[in-house]
Amino acid sequence: IAADQTNQQEGHSGTTPFTFTVTRTGNTTGAASVDWALSSAGASAADFTTADGLGSNGGLPSGTITFADGESAKTITIEVVGNEVVEADESFTISLSNAAGGAIITGSAGSTIVNDDSTIAIAADSAVKNEGNSGTTAYTFTITRTGYLGEAETVEYSVAGSGAHPADGTDFNGTT
């Protein structure tokens, strides 16, 4: 078995396919089969589904690969569910077991789900200032993005008054 991608971003929605190729070498006469199972120390069953629905019963995906007479390769497709949760990268492994029909198992293969989400925070550089007697007074805010920075993001903002005596549009040349 071999991972077709050793690492890949999870995506923000939908699913992202991770594929593994199971190869049968040597004498390919007759049918053969082998069970496979996904294991992961960090990811949960909610992170995965498979193209054929395996694993949707609440457990990690698993199944059986069946080779027809003369067939030498099969593909396992694991669908990783995209999200917008900032989390650590998560590795998983596909292991083979219970070979039948003369097949011999040679190993396992792994891949890593690369987190592609970021966190955005805002902080006032000076939270309290005198308004002054004329002109304007600038308030500066710093917006910080951490986590995955490999794509552009847009942040919308608005200004609203708060507290016992909230600021209103007259404090900001007519609009907040």
JSON list of C-alpha atoms in Angstrom, two decimals:
[
{"chain": "A", "resi": 1, "resn": "ILE", "atom": "CA", "xyz": [0.00, 0.00, 0.00]},
{"chain": "A", "resi": 2, "resn": "ALA", "atom": "CA", "xyz": [1.19, 3.53, -0.76]},
{"chain": "A", "resi": 3, "resn": "ALA", "atom": "CA", "xyz": [-0.24, 6.97, 0.03]},
{"chain": "A", "resi": 4, "resn": "ASP", "atom": "CA", "xyz": [-0.82, 8.96, -3.15]},
{"chain": "A", "resi": 5, "resn": "GLN", "atom": "CA", "xyz": [-0.49, 12.15, -1.04]},
{"chain": "A", "resi": 6, "resn": "THR", "atom": "CA", "xyz": [1.73, 12.23, 2.03]},
{"chain": "A", "resi": 7, "resn": "ASN", "atom": "CA", "xyz": [0.02, 15.42, 3.18]},
{"chain": "A", "resi": 8, "resn": "GLN", "atom": "CA", "xyz": [-2.79, 17.61, 1.96]},
{"chain": "A", "resi": 9, "resn": "GLN", "atom": "CA", "xyz": [-4.93, 20.51, 3.20]},
{"chain": "A", "resi": 10, "resn": "GLU", "atom": "CA", "xyz": [-8.31, 19.56, 4.67]},
{"chain": "A", "resi": 11, "resn": "GLY", "atom": "CA", "xyz": [-10.36, 22.31, 2.98]},
{"chain": "A", "resi": 12, "resn": "HIS", "atom": "CA", "xyz": [-12.92, 24.65, 4.52]},
{"chain": "A", "resi": 13, "resn": "SER", "atom": "CA", "xyz": [-16.08, 22.75, 3.54]},
{"chain": "A", "resi": 14, "resn": "GLY", "atom": "CA", "xyz": [-17.16, 19.66, 1.66]},
{"chain": "A", "resi": 15, "resn": "THR", "atom": "CA", "xyz": [-14.61, 16.87, 1.49]},
{"chain": "A", "resi": 16, "resn": "THR", "atom": "CA", "xyz": [-11.06, 16.46, 0.22]},
{"chain": "A", "resi": 17, "resn": "PRO", "atom": "CA", "xyz": [-10.05, 13.03, -1.16]},
{"chain": "A", "resi": 18, "resn": "PHE", "atom": "CA", "xyz": [-6.93, 11.28, 0.12]},
{"chain": "A", "resi": 19, "resn": "THR", "atom": "CA", "xyz": [-6.11, 8.21, -1.99]},
{"chain": "A", "resi": 20, "resn": "PHE", "atom": "CA", "xyz": [-4.07, 5.10, -1.32]},
{"chain": "A", "resi": 21, "resn": "THR", "atom": "CA", "xyz": [-3.03, 2.54, -3.91]},
{"chain": "A", "resi": 22, "resn": "VAL", "atom": "CA", "xyz": [-3.00, -1.12, -2.92]},
{"chain": "A", "resi": 23, "resn": "THR", "atom": "CA", "xyz": [-0.84, -3.12, -5.34]},
{"chain": "A", "resi": 24, "resn": "ARG", "atom": "CA", "xyz": [-0.86, -6.86, -5.87]},
{"chain": "A", "resi": 25, "resn": "THR", "atom": "CA", "xyz": [2.44, -8.10, -7.28]},
{"chain": "A", "resi": 26, "resn": "GLY", "atom": "CA", "xyz": [3.73, -11.48, -8.31]},
{"chain": "A", "resi": 27, "resn": "ASN", "atom": "CA", "xyz": [1.21, -14.11, -9.40]},
{"chain": "A", "resi": 28, "resn": "THR", "atom": "CA", "xyz": [-2.14, -12.36, -9.92]},
{"chain": "A", "resi": 29, "resn": "THR", "atom": "CA", "xyz": [-3.97, -15.52, -10.93]},
{"chain": "A", "resi": 30, "resn": "GLY", "atom": "CA", "xyz": [-7.24, -16.00, -9.06]},
{"chain": "A", "resi": 31, "resn": "ALA", "atom": "CA", "xyz": [-9.13, -13.67, -6.78]},
{"chain": "A", "resi": 32, "resn": "ALA", "atom": "CA", "xyz": [-7.55, -12.27, -3.61]},
{"chain": "A", "resi": 33, "resn": "SER", "atom": "CA", "xyz": [-8.67, -9.90, -0.89]},
{"chain": "A", "resi": 34, "resn": "VAL", "atom": "CA", "xyz": [-7.28, -7.92, 2.00]},
{"chain": "A", "resi": 35, "resn": "ASP", "atom": "CA", "xyz": [-8.98, -5.94, 4.78]},
{"chain": "A", "resi": 36, "resn": "TRP", "atom": "CA", "xyz": [-7.97, -2.35, 5.45]},
{"chain": "A", "resi": 37, "resn": "ALA", "atom": "CA", "xyz": [-8.57, -0.03, 8.41]},
{"chain": "A", "resi": 38, "resn": "LEU", "atom": "CA", "xyz": [-7.81, 3.60, 9.14]},
{"chain": "A", "resi": 39, "resn": "SER", "atom": "CA", "xyz": [-6.24, 4.50, 12.49]},
{"chain": "A", "resi": 40, "resn": "SER", "atom": "CA", "xyz": [-5.35, 7.89, 13.90]},
{"chain": "A", "resi": 41, "resn": "ALA", "atom": "CA", "xyz": [-4.04, 9.20, 17.19]},
{"chain": "A", "resi": 42, "resn": "GLY", "atom": "CA", "xyz": [-5.34, 12.77, 16.68]},
{"chain": "A", "resi": 43, "resn": "ALA", "atom": "CA", "xyz": [-8.26, 12.70, 14.27]},
{"chain": "A", "resi": 44, "resn": "SER", "atom": "CA", "xyz": [-11.73, 11.41, 15.08]},
{"chain": "A", "resi": 45, "resn": "ALA", "atom": "CA", "xyz": [-14.37, 9.56, 13.06]},
{"chain": "A", "resi": 46, "resn": "ALA", "atom": "CA", "xyz": [-16.05, 12.93, 12.35]},
{"chain": "A", "resi": 47, "resn": "ASP", "atom": "CA", "xyz": [-12.98, 13.94, 10.28]},
{"chain": "A", "resi": 48, "resn": "PHE", "atom": "CA", "xyz": [-13.50, 11.14, 7.72]},
{"chain": "A", "resi": 49, "resn": "THR", "atom": "CA", "xyz": [-15.90, 9.48, 5.37]},
{"chain": "A", "resi": 50, "resn": "THR", "atom": "CA", "xyz": [-15.22, 7.30, 2.32]},
{"chain": "A", "resi": 51, "resn": "ALA", "atom": "CA", "xyz": [-16.48, 7.51, -1.24]},
{"chain": "A", "resi": 52, "resn": "ASP", "atom": "CA", "xyz": [-18.59, 4.40, -0.66]},
{"chain": "A", "resi": 53, "resn": "GLY", "atom": "CA", "xyz": [-19.89, 5.52, 2.76]},
{"chain": "A", "resi": 54, "resn": "LEU", "atom": "CA", "xyz": [-17.72, 3.19, 4.83]},
{"chain": "A", "resi": 55, "resn": "GLY", "atom": "CA", "xyz": [-16.98, 4.61, 8.23]},
{"chain": "A", "resi": 56, "resn": "SER", "atom": "CA", "xyz": [-20.19, 6.63, 8.33]},
{"chain": "A", "resi": 57, "resn": "ASN", "atom": "CA", "xyz": [-21.46, 4.39, 11.15]},
{"chain": "A", "resi": 58, "resn": "GLY", "atom": "CA", "xyz": [-19.54, 6.51, 13.66]},
{"chain": "A", "resi": 59, "resn": "GLY", "atom": "CA", "xyz": [-16.28, 4.57, 13.49]},
{"chain": "A", "resi": 60, "resn": "LEU", "atom": "CA", "xyz": [-13.13, 5.18, 11.53]},
{"chain": "A", "resi": 61, "resn": "PRO", "atom": "CA", "xyz": [-13.35, 4.01, 7.90]},
{"chain": "A", "resi": 62, "resn": "SER", "atom": "CA", "xyz": [-12.47, 0.41, 7.08]},
{"chain": "A", "resi": 63, "resn": "GLY", "atom": "CA", "xyz": [-13.28, -2.12, 4.39]},
{"chain": "A", "resi": 64, "resn": "THR", "atom": "CA", "xyz": [-12.09, -4.94, 2.18]},
{"chain": "A", "resi": 65, "resn": "ILE", "atom": "CA", "xyz": [-10.27, -4.72, -1.15]},
{"chain": "A", "resi": 66, "resn": "THR", "atom": "CA", "xyz": [-11.07, -7.59, -3.53]},
{"chain": "A", "resi": 67, "resn": "PHE", "atom": "CA", "xyz": [-8.84, -8.26, -6.53]},
{"chain": "A", "resi": 68, "resn": "ALA", "atom": "CA", "xyz": [-10.35, -10.10, -9.49]},
{"chain": "A", "resi": 69, "resn": "ASP", "atom": "CA", "xyz": [-8.34, -12.70, -11.42]},
{"chain": "A", "resi": 70, "resn": "GLY", "atom": "CA", "xyz": [-5.43, -10.85, -13.06]},
{"chain": "A", "resi": 71, "resn": "GLU", "atom": "CA", "xyz": [-6.13, -7.52, -11.34]},
{"chain": "A", "resi": 72, "resn": "SER", "atom": "CA", "xyz": [-3.08, -5.85, -9.79]},
{"chain": "A", "resi": 73, "resn": "ALA", "atom": "CA", "xyz": [-4.12, -2.48, -8.30]},
{"chain": "A", "resi": 74, "resn": "LYS", "atom": "CA", "xyz": [-7.00, -1.01, -6.31]},
{"chain": "A", "resi": 75, "resn": "THR", "atom": "CA", "xyz": [-7.54, 2.46, -4.84]},
{"chain": "A", "resi": 76, "resn": "ILE", "atom": "CA", "xyz": [-8.88, 3.33, -1.40]},
{"chain": "A", "resi": 77, "resn": "THR", "atom": "CA", "xyz": [-10.33, 6.85, -1.25]},
{"chain": "A", "resi": 78, "resn": "ILE", "atom": "CA", "xyz": [-10.72, 8.48, 2.15]},
{"chain": "A", "resi": 79, "resn": "GLU", "atom": "CA", "xyz": [-12.76, 11.70, 2.16]},
{"chain": "A", "resi": 80, "resn": "VAL", "atom": "CA", "xyz": [-11.55, 14.18, 4.78]},
{"chain": "A", "resi": 81, "resn": "VAL", "atom": "CA", "xyz": [-14.30, 16.51, 5.96]},
{"chain": "A", "resi": 82, "resn": "GLY", "atom": "CA", "xyz": [-13.37, 20.19, 5.60]},
{"chain": "A", "resi": 83, "resn": "ASN", "atom": "CA", "xyz": [-13.95, 22.64, 8.42]},
{"chain": "A", "resi": 84, "resn": "GLU", "atom": "CA", "xyz": [-12.99, 26.08, 9.67]},
{"chain": "A", "resi": 85, "resn": "VAL", "atom": "CA", "xyz": [-11.62, 24.95, 13.03]},
{"chain": "A", "resi": 86, "resn": "VAL", "atom": "CA", "xyz": [-8.04, 25.88, 13.90]},
{"chain": "A", "resi": 87, "resn": "GLU", "atom": "CA", "xyz": [-6.40, 22.65, 15.04]},
{"chain": "A", "resi": 88, "resn": "ALA", "atom": "CA", "xyz": [-3.11, 20.81, 14.81]},
{"chain": "A", "resi": 89, "resn": "ASP", "atom": "CA", "xyz": [-2.22, 18.81, 11.71]},
{"chain": "A", "resi": 90, "resn": "GLU", "atom": "CA", "xyz": [-3.61, 15.26, 12.03]},
{"chain": "A", "resi": 91, "resn": "SER", "atom": "CA", "xyz": [-1.89, 12.14, 10.77]},
{"chain": "A", "resi": 92, "resn": "PHE", "atom": "CA", "xyz": [-3.58, 8.86, 9.96]},
{"chain": "A", "resi": 93, "resn": "THR", "atom": "CA", "xyz": [-2.56, 5.41, 8.73]},
{"chain": "A", "resi": 94, "resn": "ILE", "atom": "CA", "xyz": [-4.21, 2.79, 6.54]},
{"chain": "A", "resi": 95, "resn": "SER", "atom": "CA", "xyz": [-3.20, -0.71, 7.64]},
{"chain": "A", "resi": 96, "resn": "LEU", "atom": "CA", "xyz": [-3.80, -3.97, 5.80]},
{"chain": "A", "resi": 97, "resn": "SER", "atom": "CA", "xyz": [-4.76, -7.27, 7.46]},
{"chain": "A", "resi": 98, "resn": "ASN", "atom": "CA", "xyz": [-6.44, -10.66, 6.89]},
{"chain": "A", "resi": 99, "resn": "ALA", "atom": "CA", "xyz": [-5.10, -11.38, 3.41]},
{"chain": "A", "resi": 100, "resn": "ALA", "atom": "CA", "xyz": [-6.98, -14.14, 1.54]},
{"chain": "A", "resi": 101, "resn": "GLY", "atom": "CA", "xyz": [-6.48, -15.94, -1.77]},
{"chain": "A", "resi": 102, "resn": "GLY", "atom": "CA", "xyz": [-2.73, -16.25, -1.50]},
{"chain": "A", "resi": 103, "resn": "ALA", "atom": "CA", "xyz": [-2.07, -12.54, -0.90]},
{"chain": "A", "resi": 104, "resn": "ILE", "atom": "CA", "xyz": [0.74, -11.47, 1.44]},
{"chain": "A", "resi": 105, "resn": "ILE", "atom": "CA", "xyz": [0.55, -8.16, 3.30]},
{"chain": "A", "resi": 106, "resn": "THR", "atom": "CA", "xyz": [3.48, -5.76, 3.03]},
{"chain": "A", "resi": 107, "resn": "GLY", "atom": "CA", "xyz": [2.94, -2.81, 5.33]},
{"chain": "A", "resi": 108, "resn": "SER", "atom": "CA", "xyz": [0.85, 0.24, 5.87]},
{"chain": "A", "resi": 109, "resn": "ALA", "atom": "CA", "xyz": [0.79, 3.81, 4.58]},
{"chain": "A", "resi": 110, "resn": "GLY", "atom": "CA", "xyz": [0.10, 7.14, 6.18]},
{"chain": "A", "resi": 111, "resn": "SER", "atom": "CA", "xyz": [-0.85, 10.68, 5.32]},
{"chain": "A", "resi": 112, "resn": "THR", "atom": "CA", "xyz": [-1.28, 13.98, 7.15]},
{"chain": "A", "resi": 113, "resn": "ILE", "atom": "CA", "xyz": [-4.30, 16.28, 7.12]},
{"chain": "A", "resi": 114, "resn": "VAL", "atom": "CA", "xyz": [-2.80, 19.77, 7.03]},
{"chain": "A", "resi": 115, "resn": "ASN", "atom": "CA", "xyz": [-4.84, 22.37, 8.89]},
{"chain": "A", "resi": 116, "resn": "ASP", "atom": "CA", "xyz": [-5.64, 25.31, 6.61]},
{"chain": "A", "resi": 117, "resn": "ASP", "atom": "CA", "xyz": [-7.56, 27.53, 9.01]},
{"chain": "A", "resi": 118, "resn": "SER", "atom": "CA", "xyz": [-6.56, 30.71, 10.78]},
{"chain": "A", "resi": 119, "resn": "THR", "atom": "CA", "xyz": [-7.64, 32.75, 13.78]},
{"chain": "A", "resi": 120, "resn": "ILE", "atom": "CA", "xyz": [-8.27, 36.47, 13.54]},
{"chain": "A", "resi": 121, "resn": "ALA", "atom": "CA", "xyz": [-8.11, 38.76, 16.58]},
{"chain": "A", "resi": 122, "resn": "ILE", "atom": "CA", "xyz": [-8.46, 42.51, 17.11]},
{"chain": "A", "resi": 123, "resn": "ALA", "atom": "CA", "xyz": [-6.94, 44.67, 19.83]},
{"chain": "A", "resi": 124, "resn": "ALA", "atom": "CA", "xyz": [-7.08, 48.41, 20.52]},
{"chain": "A", "resi": 125, "resn": "ASP", "atom": "CA", "xyz": [-3.62, 49.98, 20.49]},
{"chain": "A", "resi": 126, "resn": "SER", "atom": "CA", "xyz": [-4.87, 52.69, 22.90]},
{"chain": "A", "resi": 127, "resn": "ALA", "atom": "CA", "xyz": [-8.21, 51.84, 24.46]},
{"chain": "A", "resi": 128, "resn": "VAL", "atom": "CA", "xyz": [-8.74, 55.16, 26.27]},
{"chain": "A", "resi": 129, "resn": "LYS", "atom": "CA", "xyz": [-8.02, 58.62, 24.82]},
{"chain": "A", "resi": 130, "resn": "ASN", "atom": "CA", "xyz": [-9.24, 62.16, 25.36]},
{"chain": "A", "resi": 131, "resn": "GLU", "atom": "CA", "xyz": [-11.41, 63.27, 22.46]},
{"chain": "A", "resi": 132, "resn": "GLY", "atom": "CA", "xyz": [-9.80, 66.70, 22.26]},
{"chain": "A", "resi": 133, "resn": "ASN", "atom": "CA", "xyz": [-11.44, 70.13, 21.73]},
{"chain": "A", "resi": 134, "resn": "SER", "atom": "CA", "xyz": [-11.16, 70.32, 17.94]},
{"chain": "A", "resi": 135, "resn": "GLY", "atom": "CA", "xyz": [-10.26, 68.25, 14.92]},
{"chain": "A", "resi": 136, "resn": "THR", "atom": "CA", "xyz": [-10.23, 64.48, 15.17]},
{"chain": "A", "resi": 137, "resn": "THR", "atom": "CA", "xyz": [-8.56, 61.93, 17.40]},
{"chain": "A", "resi": 138, "resn": "ALA", "atom": "CA", "xyz": [-7.34, 58.69, 15.83]},
{"chain": "A", "resi": 139, "resn": "TYR", "atom": "CA", "xyz": [-7.93, 55.35, 17.50]},
{"chain": "A", "resi": 140, "resn": "THR", "atom": "CA", "xyz": [-5.80, 52.55, 16.12]},
{"chain": "A", "resi": 141, "resn": "PHE", "atom": "CA", "xyz": [-6.67, 48.85, 16.19]},
{"chain": "A", "resi": 142, "resn": "THR", "atom": "CA", "xyz": [-4.40, 45.96, 15.23]},
{"chain": "A", "resi": 143, "resn": "ILE", "atom": "CA", "xyz": [-5.90, 42.94, 13.51]},
{"chain": "A", "resi": 144, "resn": "THR", "atom": "CA", "xyz": [-3.77, 39.81, 13.81]},
{"chain": "A", "resi": 145, "resn": "ARG", "atom": "CA", "xyz": [-4.12, 36.57, 11.88]},
{"chain": "A", "resi": 146, "resn": "THR", "atom": "CA", "xyz": [-2.43, 33.39, 13.10]},
{"chain": "A", "resi": 147, "resn": "GLY", "atom": "CA", "xyz": [-2.45, 29.80, 11.92]},
{"chain": "A", "resi": 148, "resn": "TYR", "atom": "CA", "xyz": [-2.50, 29.00, 8.21]},
{"chain": "A", "resi": 149, "resn": "LEU", "atom": "CA", "xyz": [-1.51, 32.09, 6.18]},
{"chain": "A", "resi": 150, "resn": "GLY", "atom": "CA", "xyz": [-1.32, 30.52, 2.72]},
{"chain": "A", "resi": 151, "resn": "GLU", "atom": "CA", "xyz": [-4.40, 32.21, 1.26]},
{"chain": "A", "resi": 152, "resn": "ALA", "atom": "CA", "xyz": [-6.05, 35.62, 1.38]},
{"chain": "A", "resi": 153, "resn": "GLU", "atom": "CA", "xyz": [-8.85, 36.32, 3.84]},
{"chain": "A", "resi": 154, "resn": "THR", "atom": "CA", "xyz": [-11.24, 39.25, 4.13]},
{"chain": "A", "resi": 155, "resn": "VAL", "atom": "CA", "xyz": [-12.47, 40.56, 7.46]},
{"chain": "A", "resi": 156, "resn": "GLU", "atom": "CA", "xyz": [-15.47, 42.84, 7.83]},
{"chain": "A", "resi": 157, "resn": "TYR", "atom": "CA", "xyz": [-15.68, 45.19, 10.79]},
{"chain": "A", "resi": 158, "resn": "SER", "atom": "CA", "xyz": [-18.05, 47.72, 12.28]},
{"chain": "A", "resi": 159, "resn": "VAL", "atom": "CA", "xyz": [-17.91, 50.31, 15.06]},
{"chain": "A", "resi": 160, "resn": "ALA", "atom": "CA", "xyz": [-20.60, 50.43, 17.74]},
{"chain": "A", "resi": 161, "resn": "GLY", "atom": "CA", "xyz": [-20.91, 52.28, 21.01]},
{"chain": "A", "resi": 162, "resn": "SER", "atom": "CA", "xyz": [-21.02, 50.46, 24.34]},
{"chain": "A", "resi": 163, "resn": "GLY", "atom": "CA", "xyz": [-21.18, 51.11, 28.08]},
{"chain": "A", "resi": 164, "resn": "ALA", "atom": "CA", "xyz": [-23.22, 53.61, 30.12]},
{"chain": "A", "resi": 165, "resn": "HIS", "atom": "CA", "xyz": [-22.57, 56.47, 27.67]},
{"chain": "A", "resi": 166, "resn": "PRO", "atom": "CA", "xyz": [-22.04, 54.81, 24.28]},
{"chain": "A", "resi": 167, "resn": "ALA", "atom": "CA", "xyz": [-20.48, 56.59, 21.34]},
{"chain": "A", "resi": 168, "resn": "ASP", "atom": "CA", "xyz": [-22.85, 57.30, 18.46]},
{"chain": "A", "resi": 169, "resn": "GLY", "atom": "CA", "xyz": [-22.72, 58.66, 14.92]},
{"chain": "A", "resi": 170, "resn": "THR", "atom": "CA", "xyz": [-22.15, 62.25, 16.08]},
{"chain": "A", "resi": 171, "resn": "ASP", "atom": "CA", "xyz": [-18.85, 61.12, 17.59]},
{"chain": "A", "resi": 172, "resn": "PHE", "atom": "CA", "xyz": [-17.70, 59.82, 14.18]},
{"chain": "A", "resi": 173, "resn": "ASN", "atom": "CA", "xyz": [-18.66, 62.59, 11.74]},
{"chain": "A", "resi": 174, "resn": "GLY", "atom": "CA", "xyz": [-22.22, 61.31, 11.46]},
{"chain": "A", "resi": 175, "resn": "THR", "atom": "CA", "xyz": [-21.88, 57.49, 11.17]},
{"chain": "A", "resi": 176, "resn": "THR", "atom": "CA", "xyz": [-20.47, 54.59, 13.17]}
]
